[in-house]
Structure formats: C-alpha cells, structure tokens
PDB file of C-alpha atoms and ligand atoms in Angstrom:
ATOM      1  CA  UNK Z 233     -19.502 -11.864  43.721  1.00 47.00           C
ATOM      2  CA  UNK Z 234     -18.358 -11.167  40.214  1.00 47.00           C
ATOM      3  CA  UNK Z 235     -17.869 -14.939  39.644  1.00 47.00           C
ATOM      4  CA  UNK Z 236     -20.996 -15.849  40.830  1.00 46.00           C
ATOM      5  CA  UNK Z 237     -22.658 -13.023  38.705  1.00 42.00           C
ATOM      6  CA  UNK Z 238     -21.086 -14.387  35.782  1.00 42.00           C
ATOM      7  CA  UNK Z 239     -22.214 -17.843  35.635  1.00 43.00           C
ATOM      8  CA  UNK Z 240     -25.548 -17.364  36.444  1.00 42.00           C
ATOM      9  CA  UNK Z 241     -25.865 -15.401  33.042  1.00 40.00           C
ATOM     10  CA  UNK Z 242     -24.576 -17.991  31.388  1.00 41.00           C
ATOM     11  CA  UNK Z 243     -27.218 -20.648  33.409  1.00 41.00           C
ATOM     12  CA  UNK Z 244     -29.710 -17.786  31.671  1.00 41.00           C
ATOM     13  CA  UNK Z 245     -28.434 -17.665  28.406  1.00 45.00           C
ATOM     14  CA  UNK Z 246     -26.692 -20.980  27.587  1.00 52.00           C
ATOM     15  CA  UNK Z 247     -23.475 -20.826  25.576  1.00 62.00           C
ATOM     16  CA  UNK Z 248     -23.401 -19.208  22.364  1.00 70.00           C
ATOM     17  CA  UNK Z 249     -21.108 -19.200  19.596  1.00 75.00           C
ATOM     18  CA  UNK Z 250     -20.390 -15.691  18.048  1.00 76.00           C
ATOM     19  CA  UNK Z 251     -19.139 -14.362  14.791  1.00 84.00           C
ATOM     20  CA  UNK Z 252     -18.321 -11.143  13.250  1.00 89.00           C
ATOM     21  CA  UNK Z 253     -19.143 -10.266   9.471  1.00 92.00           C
ATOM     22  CA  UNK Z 254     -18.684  -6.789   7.857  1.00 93.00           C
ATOM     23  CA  UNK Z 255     -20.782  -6.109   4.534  1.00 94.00           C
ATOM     24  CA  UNK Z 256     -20.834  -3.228   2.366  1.00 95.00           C
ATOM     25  CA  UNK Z 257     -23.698  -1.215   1.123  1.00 95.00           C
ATOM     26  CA  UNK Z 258     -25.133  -2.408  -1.847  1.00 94.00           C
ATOM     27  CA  UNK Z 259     -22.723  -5.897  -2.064  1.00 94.00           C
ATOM     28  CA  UNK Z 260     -24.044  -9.138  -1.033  1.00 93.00           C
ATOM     29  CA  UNK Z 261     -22.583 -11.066   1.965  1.00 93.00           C
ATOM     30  CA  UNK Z 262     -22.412 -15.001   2.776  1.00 90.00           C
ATOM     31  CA  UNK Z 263     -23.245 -15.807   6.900  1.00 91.00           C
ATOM     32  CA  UNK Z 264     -22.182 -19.526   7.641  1.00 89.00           C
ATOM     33  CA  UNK Z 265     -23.928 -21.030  10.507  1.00 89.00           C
ATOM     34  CA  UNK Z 266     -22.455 -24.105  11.635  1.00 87.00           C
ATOM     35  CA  UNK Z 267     -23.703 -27.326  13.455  1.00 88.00           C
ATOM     36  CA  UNK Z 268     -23.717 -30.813  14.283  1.00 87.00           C
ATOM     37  CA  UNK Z 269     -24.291 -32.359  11.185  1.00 86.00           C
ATOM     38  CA  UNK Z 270     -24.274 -35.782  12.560  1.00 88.00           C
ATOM     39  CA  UNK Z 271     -27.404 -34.954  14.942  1.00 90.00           C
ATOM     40  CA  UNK Z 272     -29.315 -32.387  13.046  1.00 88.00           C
ATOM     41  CA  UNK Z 273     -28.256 -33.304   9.484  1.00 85.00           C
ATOM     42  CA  UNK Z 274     -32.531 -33.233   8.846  1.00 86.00           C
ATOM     43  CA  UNK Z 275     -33.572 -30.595  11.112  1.00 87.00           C
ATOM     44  CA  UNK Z 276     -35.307 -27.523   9.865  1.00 89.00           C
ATOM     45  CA  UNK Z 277     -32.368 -24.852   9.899  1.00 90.00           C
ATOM     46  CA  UNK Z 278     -33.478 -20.906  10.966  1.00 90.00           C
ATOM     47  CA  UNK Z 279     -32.099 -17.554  10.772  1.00 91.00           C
ATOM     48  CA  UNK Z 280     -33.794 -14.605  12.051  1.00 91.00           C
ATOM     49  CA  UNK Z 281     -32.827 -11.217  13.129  1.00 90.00           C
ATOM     50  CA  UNK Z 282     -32.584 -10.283  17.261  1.00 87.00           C
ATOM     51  CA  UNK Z 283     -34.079  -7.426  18.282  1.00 83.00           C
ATOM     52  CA  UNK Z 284     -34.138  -6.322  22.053  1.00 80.00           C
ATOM     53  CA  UNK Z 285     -33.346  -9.554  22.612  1.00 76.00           C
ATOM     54  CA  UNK Z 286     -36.210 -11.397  20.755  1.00 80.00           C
ATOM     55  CA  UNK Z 287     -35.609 -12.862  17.411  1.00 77.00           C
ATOM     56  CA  UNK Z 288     -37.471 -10.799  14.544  1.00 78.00           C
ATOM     57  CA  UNK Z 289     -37.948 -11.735  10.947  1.00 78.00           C
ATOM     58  CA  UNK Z 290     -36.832 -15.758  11.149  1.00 80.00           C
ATOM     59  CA  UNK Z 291     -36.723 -17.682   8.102  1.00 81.00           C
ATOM     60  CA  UNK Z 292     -36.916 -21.350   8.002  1.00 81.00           C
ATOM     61  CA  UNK Z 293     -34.991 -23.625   5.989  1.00 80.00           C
ATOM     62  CA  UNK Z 294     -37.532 -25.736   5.231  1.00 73.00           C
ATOM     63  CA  UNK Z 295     -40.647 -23.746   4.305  1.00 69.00           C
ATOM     64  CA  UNK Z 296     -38.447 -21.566   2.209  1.00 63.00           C
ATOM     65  CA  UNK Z 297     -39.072 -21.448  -1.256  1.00 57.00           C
ATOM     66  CA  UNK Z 298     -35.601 -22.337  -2.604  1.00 54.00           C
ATOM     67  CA  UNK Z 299     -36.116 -21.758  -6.324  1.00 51.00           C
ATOM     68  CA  UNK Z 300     -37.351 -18.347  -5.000  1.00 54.00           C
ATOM     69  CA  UNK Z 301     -34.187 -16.051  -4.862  1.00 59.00           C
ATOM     70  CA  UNK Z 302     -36.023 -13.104  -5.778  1.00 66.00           C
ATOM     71  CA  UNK Z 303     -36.021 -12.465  -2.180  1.00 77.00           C
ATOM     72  CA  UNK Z 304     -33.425 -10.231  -0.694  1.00 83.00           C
ATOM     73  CA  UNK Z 305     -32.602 -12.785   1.819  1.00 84.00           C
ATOM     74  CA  UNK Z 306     -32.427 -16.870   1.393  1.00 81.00           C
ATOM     75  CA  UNK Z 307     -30.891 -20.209   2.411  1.00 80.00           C
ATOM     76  CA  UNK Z 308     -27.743 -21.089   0.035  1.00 74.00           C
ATOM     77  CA  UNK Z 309     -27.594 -25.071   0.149  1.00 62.00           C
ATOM     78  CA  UNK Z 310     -25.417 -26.525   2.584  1.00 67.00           C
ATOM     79  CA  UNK Z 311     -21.580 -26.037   1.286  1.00 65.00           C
ATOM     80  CA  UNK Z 312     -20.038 -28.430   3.141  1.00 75.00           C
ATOM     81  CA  UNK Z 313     -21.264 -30.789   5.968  1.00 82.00           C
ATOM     82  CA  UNK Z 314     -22.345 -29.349   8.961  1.00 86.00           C
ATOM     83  CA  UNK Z 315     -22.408 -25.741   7.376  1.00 86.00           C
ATOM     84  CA  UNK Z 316     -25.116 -23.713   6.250  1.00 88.00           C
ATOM     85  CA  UNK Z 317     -25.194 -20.194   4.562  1.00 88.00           C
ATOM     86  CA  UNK Z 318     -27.161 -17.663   4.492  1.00 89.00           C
ATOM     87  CA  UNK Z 319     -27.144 -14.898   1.596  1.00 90.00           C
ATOM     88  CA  UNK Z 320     -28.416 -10.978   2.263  1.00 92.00           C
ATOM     89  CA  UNK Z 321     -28.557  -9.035  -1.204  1.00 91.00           C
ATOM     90  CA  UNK Z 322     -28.256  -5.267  -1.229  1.00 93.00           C
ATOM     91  CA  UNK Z 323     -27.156  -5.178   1.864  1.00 95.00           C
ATOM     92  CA  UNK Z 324     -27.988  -1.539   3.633  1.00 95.00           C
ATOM     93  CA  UNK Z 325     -27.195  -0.082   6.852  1.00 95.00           C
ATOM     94  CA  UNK Z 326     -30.846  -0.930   8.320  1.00 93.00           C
ATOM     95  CA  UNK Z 327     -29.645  -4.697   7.843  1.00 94.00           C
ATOM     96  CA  UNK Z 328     -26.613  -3.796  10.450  1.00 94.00           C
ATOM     97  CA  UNK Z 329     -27.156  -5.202  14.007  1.00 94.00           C
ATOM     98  CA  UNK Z 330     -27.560  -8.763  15.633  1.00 93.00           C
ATOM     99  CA  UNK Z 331     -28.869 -11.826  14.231  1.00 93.00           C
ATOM    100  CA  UNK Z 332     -29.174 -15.214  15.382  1.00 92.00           C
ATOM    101  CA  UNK Z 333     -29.013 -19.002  13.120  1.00 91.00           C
ATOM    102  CA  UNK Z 334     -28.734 -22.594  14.565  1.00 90.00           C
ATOM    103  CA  UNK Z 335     -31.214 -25.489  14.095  1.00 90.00           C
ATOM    104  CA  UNK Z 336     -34.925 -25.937  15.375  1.00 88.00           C
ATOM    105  CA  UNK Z 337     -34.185 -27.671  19.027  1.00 88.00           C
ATOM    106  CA  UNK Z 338     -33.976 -26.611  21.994  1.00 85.00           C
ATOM    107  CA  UNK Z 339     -30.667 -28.604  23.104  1.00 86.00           C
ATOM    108  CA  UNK Z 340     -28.870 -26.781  19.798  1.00 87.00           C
ATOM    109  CA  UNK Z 341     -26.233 -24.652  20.672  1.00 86.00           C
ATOM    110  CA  UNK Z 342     -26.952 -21.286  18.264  1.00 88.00           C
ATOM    111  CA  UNK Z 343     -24.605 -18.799  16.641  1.00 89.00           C
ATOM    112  CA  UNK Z 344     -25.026 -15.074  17.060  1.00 90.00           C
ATOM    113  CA  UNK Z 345     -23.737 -13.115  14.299  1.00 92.00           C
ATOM    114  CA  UNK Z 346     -23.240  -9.682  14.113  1.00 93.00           C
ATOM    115  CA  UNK Z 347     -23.447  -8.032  10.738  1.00 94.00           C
ATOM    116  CA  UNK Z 348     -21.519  -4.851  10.339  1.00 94.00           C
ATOM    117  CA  UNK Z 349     -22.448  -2.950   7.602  1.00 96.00           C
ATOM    118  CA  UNK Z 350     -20.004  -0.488   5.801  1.00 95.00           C
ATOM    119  CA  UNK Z 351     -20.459   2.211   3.415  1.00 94.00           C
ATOM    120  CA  UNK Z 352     -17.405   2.542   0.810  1.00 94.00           C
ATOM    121  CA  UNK Z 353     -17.036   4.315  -2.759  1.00 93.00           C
ATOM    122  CA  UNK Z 354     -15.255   0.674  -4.197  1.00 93.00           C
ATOM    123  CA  UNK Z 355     -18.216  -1.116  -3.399  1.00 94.00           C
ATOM    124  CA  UNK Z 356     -22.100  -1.900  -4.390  1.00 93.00           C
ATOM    125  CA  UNK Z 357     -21.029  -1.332  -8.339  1.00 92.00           C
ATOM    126  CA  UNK Z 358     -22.559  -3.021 -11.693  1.00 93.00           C
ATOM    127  CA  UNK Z 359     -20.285  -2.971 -14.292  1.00 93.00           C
ATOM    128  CA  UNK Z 360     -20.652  -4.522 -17.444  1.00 94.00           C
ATOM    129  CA  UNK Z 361     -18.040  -5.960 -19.339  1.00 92.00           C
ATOM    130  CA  UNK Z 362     -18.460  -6.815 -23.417  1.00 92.00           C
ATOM    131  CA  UNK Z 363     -16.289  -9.338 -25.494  1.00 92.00           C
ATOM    132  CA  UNK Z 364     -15.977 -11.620 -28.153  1.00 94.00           C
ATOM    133  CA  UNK Z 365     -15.857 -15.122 -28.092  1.00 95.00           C
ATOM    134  CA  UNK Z 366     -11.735 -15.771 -28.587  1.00 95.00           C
ATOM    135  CA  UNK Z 367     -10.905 -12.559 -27.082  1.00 94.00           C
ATOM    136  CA  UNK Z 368      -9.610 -12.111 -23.692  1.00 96.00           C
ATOM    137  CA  UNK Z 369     -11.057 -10.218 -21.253  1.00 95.00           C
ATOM    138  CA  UNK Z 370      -9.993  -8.404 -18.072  1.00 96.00           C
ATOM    139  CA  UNK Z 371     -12.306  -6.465 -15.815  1.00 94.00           C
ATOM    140  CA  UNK Z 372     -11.547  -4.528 -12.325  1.00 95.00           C
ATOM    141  CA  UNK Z 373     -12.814  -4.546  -8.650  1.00 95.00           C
ATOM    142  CA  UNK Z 374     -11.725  -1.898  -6.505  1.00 94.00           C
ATOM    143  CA  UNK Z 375     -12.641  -3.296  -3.142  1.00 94.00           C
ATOM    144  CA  UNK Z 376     -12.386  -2.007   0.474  1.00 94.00           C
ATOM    145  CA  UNK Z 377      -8.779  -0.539   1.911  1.00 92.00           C
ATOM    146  CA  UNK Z 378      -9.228  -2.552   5.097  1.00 89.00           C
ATOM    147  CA  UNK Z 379      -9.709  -6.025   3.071  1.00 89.00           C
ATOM    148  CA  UNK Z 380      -6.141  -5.461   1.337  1.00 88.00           C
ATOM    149  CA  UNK Z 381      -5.231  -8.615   3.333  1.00 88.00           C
ATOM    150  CA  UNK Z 382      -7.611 -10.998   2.869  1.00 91.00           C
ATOM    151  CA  UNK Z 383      -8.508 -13.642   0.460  1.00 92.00           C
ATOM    152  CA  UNK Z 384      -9.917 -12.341  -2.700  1.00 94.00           C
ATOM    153  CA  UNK Z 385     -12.724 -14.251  -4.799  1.00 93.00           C
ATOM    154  CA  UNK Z 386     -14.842 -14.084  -7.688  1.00 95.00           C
ATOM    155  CA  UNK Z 387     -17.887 -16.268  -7.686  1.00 93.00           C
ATOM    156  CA  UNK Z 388     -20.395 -16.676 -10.925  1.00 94.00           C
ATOM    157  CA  UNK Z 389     -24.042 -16.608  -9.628  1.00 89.00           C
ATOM    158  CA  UNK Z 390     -26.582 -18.554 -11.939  1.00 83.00           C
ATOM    159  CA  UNK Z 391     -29.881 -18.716 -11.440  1.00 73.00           C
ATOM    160  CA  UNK Z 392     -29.832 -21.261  -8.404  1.00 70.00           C
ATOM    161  CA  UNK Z 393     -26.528 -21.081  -7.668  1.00 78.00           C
ATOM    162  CA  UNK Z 394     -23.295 -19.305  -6.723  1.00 85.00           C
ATOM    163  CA  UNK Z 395     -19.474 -21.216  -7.477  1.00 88.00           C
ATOM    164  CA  UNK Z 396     -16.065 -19.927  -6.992  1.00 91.00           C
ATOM    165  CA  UNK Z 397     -14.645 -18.762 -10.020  1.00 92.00           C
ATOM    166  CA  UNK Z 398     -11.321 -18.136  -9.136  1.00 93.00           C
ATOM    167  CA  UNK Z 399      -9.693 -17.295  -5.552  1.00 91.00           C
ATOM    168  CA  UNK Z 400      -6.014 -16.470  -3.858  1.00 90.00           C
ATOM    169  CA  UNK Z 401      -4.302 -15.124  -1.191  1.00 89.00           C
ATOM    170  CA  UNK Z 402      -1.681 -13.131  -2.416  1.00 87.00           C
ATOM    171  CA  UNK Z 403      -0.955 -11.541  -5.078  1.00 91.00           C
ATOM    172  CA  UNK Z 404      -1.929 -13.811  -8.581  1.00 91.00           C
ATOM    173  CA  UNK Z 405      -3.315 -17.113  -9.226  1.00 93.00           C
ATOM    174  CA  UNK Z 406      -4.558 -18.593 -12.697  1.00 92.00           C
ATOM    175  CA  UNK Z 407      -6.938 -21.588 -12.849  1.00 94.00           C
ATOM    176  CA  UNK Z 408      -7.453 -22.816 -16.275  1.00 94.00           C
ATOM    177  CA  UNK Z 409      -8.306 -19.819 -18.541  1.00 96.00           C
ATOM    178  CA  UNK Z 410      -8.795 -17.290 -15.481  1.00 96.00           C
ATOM    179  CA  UNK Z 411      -6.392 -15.398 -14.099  1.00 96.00           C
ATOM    180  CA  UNK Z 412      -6.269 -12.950 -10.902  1.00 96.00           C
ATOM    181  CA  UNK Z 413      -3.629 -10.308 -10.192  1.00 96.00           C
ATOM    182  CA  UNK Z 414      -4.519  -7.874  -7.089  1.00 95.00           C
ATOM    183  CA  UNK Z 415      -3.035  -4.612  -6.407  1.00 95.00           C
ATOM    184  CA  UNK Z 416      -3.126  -3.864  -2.782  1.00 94.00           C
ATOM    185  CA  UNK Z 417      -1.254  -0.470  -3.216  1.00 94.00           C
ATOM    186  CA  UNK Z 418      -4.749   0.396  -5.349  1.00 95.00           C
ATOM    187  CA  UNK Z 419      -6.818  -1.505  -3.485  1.00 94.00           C
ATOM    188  CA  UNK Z 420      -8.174  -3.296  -6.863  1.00 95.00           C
ATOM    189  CA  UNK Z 421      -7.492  -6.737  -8.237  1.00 95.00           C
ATOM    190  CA  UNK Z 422      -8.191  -7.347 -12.266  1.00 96.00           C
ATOM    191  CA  UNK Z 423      -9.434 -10.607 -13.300  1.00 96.00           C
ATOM    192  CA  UNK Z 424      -8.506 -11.901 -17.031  1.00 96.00           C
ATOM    193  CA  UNK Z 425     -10.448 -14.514 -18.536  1.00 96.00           C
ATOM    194  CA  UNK Z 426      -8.576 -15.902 -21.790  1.00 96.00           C
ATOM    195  CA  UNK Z 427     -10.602 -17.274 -25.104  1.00 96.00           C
ATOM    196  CA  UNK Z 428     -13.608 -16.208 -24.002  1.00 95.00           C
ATOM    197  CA  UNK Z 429     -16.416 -18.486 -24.526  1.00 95.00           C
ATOM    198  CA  UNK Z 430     -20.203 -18.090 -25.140  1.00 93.00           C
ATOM    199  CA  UNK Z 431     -21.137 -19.693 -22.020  1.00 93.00           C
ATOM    200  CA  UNK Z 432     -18.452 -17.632 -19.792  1.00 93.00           C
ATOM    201  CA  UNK Z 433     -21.326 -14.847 -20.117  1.00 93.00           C
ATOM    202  CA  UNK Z 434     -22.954 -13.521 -17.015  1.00 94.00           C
ATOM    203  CA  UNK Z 435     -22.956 -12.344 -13.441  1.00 94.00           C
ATOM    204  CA  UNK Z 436     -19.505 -12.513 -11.882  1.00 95.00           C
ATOM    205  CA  UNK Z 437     -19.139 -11.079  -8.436  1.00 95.00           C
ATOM    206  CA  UNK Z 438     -16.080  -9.882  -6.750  1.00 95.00           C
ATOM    207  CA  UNK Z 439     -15.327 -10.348  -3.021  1.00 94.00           C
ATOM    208  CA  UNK Z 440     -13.428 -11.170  -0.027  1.00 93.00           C
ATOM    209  CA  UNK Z 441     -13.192 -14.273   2.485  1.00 91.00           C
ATOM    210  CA  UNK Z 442     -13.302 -12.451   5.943  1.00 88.00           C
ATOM    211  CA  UNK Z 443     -12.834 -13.904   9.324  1.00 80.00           C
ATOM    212  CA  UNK Z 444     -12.323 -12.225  12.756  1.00 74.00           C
ATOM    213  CA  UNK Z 445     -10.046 -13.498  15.172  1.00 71.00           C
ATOM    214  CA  UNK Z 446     -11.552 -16.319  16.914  1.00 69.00           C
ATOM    215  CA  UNK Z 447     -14.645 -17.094  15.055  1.00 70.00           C
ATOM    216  CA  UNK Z 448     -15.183 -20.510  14.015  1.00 68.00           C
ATOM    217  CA  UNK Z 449     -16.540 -19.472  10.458  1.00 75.00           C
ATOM    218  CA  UNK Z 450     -15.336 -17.686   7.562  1.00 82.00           C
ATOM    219  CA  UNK Z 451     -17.900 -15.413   5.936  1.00 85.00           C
ATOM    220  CA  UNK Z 452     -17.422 -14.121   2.280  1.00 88.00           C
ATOM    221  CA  UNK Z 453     -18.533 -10.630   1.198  1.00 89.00           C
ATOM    222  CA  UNK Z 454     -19.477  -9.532  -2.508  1.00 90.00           C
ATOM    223  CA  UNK Z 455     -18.768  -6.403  -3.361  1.00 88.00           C
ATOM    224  CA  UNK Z 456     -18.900  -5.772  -6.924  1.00 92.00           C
ATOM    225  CA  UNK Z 457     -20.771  -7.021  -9.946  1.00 93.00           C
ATOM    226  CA  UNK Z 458     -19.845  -7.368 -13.476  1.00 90.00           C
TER     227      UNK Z 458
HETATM  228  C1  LIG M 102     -42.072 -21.362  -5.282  1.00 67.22           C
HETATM  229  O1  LIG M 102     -41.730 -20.345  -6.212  1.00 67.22           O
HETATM  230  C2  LIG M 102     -42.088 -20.648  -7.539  1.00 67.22           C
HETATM  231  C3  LIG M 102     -41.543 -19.542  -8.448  1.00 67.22           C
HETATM  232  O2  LIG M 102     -41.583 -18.279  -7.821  1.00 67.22           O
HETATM  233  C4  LIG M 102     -43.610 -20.813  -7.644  1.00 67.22           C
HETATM  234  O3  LIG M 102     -43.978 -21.131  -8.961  1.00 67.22           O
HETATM  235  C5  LIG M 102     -44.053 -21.888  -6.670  1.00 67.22           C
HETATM  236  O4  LIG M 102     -45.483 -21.966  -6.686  1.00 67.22           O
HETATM  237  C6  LIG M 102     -43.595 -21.588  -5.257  1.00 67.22           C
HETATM  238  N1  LIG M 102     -43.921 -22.695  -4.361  1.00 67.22           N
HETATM  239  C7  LIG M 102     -44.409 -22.499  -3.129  1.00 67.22           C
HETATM  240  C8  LIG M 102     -44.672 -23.745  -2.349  1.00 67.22           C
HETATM  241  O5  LIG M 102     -44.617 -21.406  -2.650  1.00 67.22           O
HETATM  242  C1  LIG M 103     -31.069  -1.726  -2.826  1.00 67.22           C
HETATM  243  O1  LIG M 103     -31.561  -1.125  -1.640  1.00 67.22           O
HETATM  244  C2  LIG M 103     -31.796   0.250  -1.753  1.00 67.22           C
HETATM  245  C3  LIG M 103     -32.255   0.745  -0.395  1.00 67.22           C
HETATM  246  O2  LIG M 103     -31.395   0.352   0.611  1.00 67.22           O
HETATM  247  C4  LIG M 103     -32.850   0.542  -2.825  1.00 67.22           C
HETATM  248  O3  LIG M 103     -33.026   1.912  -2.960  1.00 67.22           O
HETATM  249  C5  LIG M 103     -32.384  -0.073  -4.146  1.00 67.22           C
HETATM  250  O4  LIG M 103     -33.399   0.072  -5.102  1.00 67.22           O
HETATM  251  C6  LIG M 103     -32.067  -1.546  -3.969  1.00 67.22           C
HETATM  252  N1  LIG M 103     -31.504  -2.064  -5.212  1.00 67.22           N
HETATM  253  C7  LIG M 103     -31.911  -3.205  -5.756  1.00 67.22           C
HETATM  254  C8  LIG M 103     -31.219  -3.604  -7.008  1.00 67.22           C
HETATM  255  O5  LIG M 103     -32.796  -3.886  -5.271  1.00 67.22           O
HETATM  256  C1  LIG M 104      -5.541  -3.710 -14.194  1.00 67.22           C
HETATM  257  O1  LIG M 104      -5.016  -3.050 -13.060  1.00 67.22           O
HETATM  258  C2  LIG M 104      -4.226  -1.903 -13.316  1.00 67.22           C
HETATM  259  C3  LIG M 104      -3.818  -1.354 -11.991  1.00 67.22           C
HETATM  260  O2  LIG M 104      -2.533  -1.710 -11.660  1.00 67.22           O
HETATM  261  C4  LIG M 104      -4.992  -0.896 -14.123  1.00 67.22           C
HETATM  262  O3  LIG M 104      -4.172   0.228 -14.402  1.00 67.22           O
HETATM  263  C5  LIG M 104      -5.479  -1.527 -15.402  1.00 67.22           C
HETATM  264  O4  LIG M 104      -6.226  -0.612 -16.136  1.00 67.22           O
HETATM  265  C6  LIG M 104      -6.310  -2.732 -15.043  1.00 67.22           C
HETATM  266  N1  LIG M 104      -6.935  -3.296 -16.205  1.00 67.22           N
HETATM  267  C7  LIG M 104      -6.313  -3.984 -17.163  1.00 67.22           C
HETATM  268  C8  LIG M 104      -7.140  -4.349 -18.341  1.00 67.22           C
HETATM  269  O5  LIG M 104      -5.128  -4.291 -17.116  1.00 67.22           O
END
C-alpha cells in the first residue's frame, strides 16, 4: 500500500531536484540552478518563490532588466555552462522558505531550493577599510561558527558584476598580492592585500561556499562587506 502510495506522488509531482542553502540576515546569498545546457542553452530561465504550493513572485531571465541590480533580487549571468545563479541582497527572515528555478518547459526537470535564513552577530556588517596606494592592507570577517569548515571567499562586486577575489579551504592561500589566513578558533579570517593600488578600491564581500550533503550545487553566501 505504502509503495503504491509513493509512486503515485511522484506520477503527481514529477521528479525534482532539491537543494539546501542557509543565508544570513543582512548578507547576500548565490542560488545555482542547474540544467541541460545542451537543450535549453536559449530558453527563458525562471525563479520564483512557492507558496502553498503555487509559485509566487517569479522572475524571468529574459524580461529582466540585467543592468538593473538595484533590485534586491536578480539573474547573475550564467557562471559556467549549464548553471545559472540567482542573487538575493539583504537577505531577511521573510525571504526564508521554499522556492523553485528551472527553465520555461514543461518537460524541464526543476530544482526546489530551500533558503534557510539565519540570524548571527558576525554577519550583515559594512565596514570600511582606508589605505594608501603602496601600503598594505588587511581587513577582518568574523563569519558564522557553523561555517568554520567550509570554503572561505572574498568576491569584489562592480557594478555588473561579482569575481572571486581570493578563495581556500584551509587555513591560508595567497594569489598574487592577496593573501587569506582564517582563524577557525575565532571564527574570523583576515584578508591582506599588498601594494595597494588605486583601482583595488571598492566593495569586497566576504563569504562561504556551502553545500549540503547530496545536493548537486554549491551555493555561496556573503556575509560581510568592506
Ligand atoms: C533598464 O534599466 C535601465 C537603468 O535602470 C533603464 O535606463 C532602461 O530603460 C531599462 N530598460 C527596460 C527595458 O526596462
Ligand atoms: C535591509 O532590509 C531591512 C529589512 O529587512 C531594511 O530595514 C534595511 O533598510 C535594508 N537595508 C538595505 C541596505 O537595503
Ligand atoms: C587578524 O586576525 C587576528 C586574529 O587572530 C586579529 O587579532 C588581528 O587583529 C587581525 N588583523 C590583522 C590586521 O592582523
């Protein structure tokens, strides 16, 4: 009986792949939807949030206005083939729940994603950070206890985009005139950048590369901004 229960909700629902993402109040976070790139490379990519069931809210891919990232949530170009990402800003506890992303056809297989949302004293910061050109430069992010293990990463957000500064998984790594040292027994890492340069000014956000057992897709939250 059980058996037979069982696979006629799945005839109902069709299979569904399913992540798990944890953000943090105030921080941005990075959902990656994936899909077949080779059949839906051109097809209008949505993500929209489920509410008893239905999905709420859904953006579109295509009739976003990319050069628009005032808004609090938007469509980050695809990072590598067959992925695309989504990014929430200020992420707050009312953004918590169930949300769905796939492409526009009905024989697409979509992802449901469910956003945690954590509130933590490390997290949602501005900082700002002065220096000189020459001088080096270190500046801290405290981030969550429970994310001692992951990857660590600081990204630079320009206007229209977001690249990975520096990342590791452990305890240091330098890359070129950046350096990263974490200290899990303060759950902070400090990031050095040596001979500063005019254009090393901006936004730098701190995060982590998170993925629950068994999900197909990393997800990245920010934490921190300096
Ligand atoms: C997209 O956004 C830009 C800047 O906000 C605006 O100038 C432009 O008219 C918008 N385009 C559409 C199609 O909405
Ligand atoms: C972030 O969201 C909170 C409400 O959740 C709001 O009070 C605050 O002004 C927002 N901050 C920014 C920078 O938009
Ligand atoms: C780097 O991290 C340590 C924590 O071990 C902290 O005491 C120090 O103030 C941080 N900043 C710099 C500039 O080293």
């Amino acid at each position: 009986m059980k058996i037979f229960l069982i696979f006629y909700l799945f005839l109902i629902s069709g299979p569904v792949d399913c992540a798990e993402v944890t953000g943090y109040t105030g921080g941005r976070v990075f959902i990656n939807c994936r899909y077949d790139h080779k059949r839906y490379m051109d097809h209008t990519k949505y993500f929209s949030k489920k509410s008893r069931g239905k999905c709420t809210d859904k953006i579109l891919s295509k009739t976003q206005n990319t050069s628009d990232h005032e808004s609090r949530i938007f469509f980050v170009d695809e990072t590598q083939p067959g992925l695309f990402s989504v990014l929430i800003k200020n992420v707050s506890l009312q953004d918590g729940g169930t949300y769905r992303c796939g492409v526009e056809d009905a024989a697409a297989k979509p992802t449901d994603v469910t956003l945690q949302v954590k509130e933590d004293p490390c997290c949602g910061k501005t900082l700002t950070q002065e220096a000189h050109p020459g001088d080096t430069v270190t500046f801290t992010c405290e981030y969550p206890q429970e994310s001692k293990y992951l990857s660590k990463y600081v990204y630079k957000a320009t206007d229209h985009s977001y690249s990975v500064v520096i990342h590791v998984l452990g305890l240091s790594t330098q890359k070129g005139r950046f350096s990263l040292f974490d200290h899990p027994e303060e759950n902070l890492f400090n990031v050095s950048i040596s001979d500063v340069t005019e254009e090393d000014g901006g936004v730098y956000l701190c995060g982590l590369q998170g993925q629950k057992p068994g999900d197909l897709n990393p997800y990245y939250s920010l934490f921190n901004e300096i």
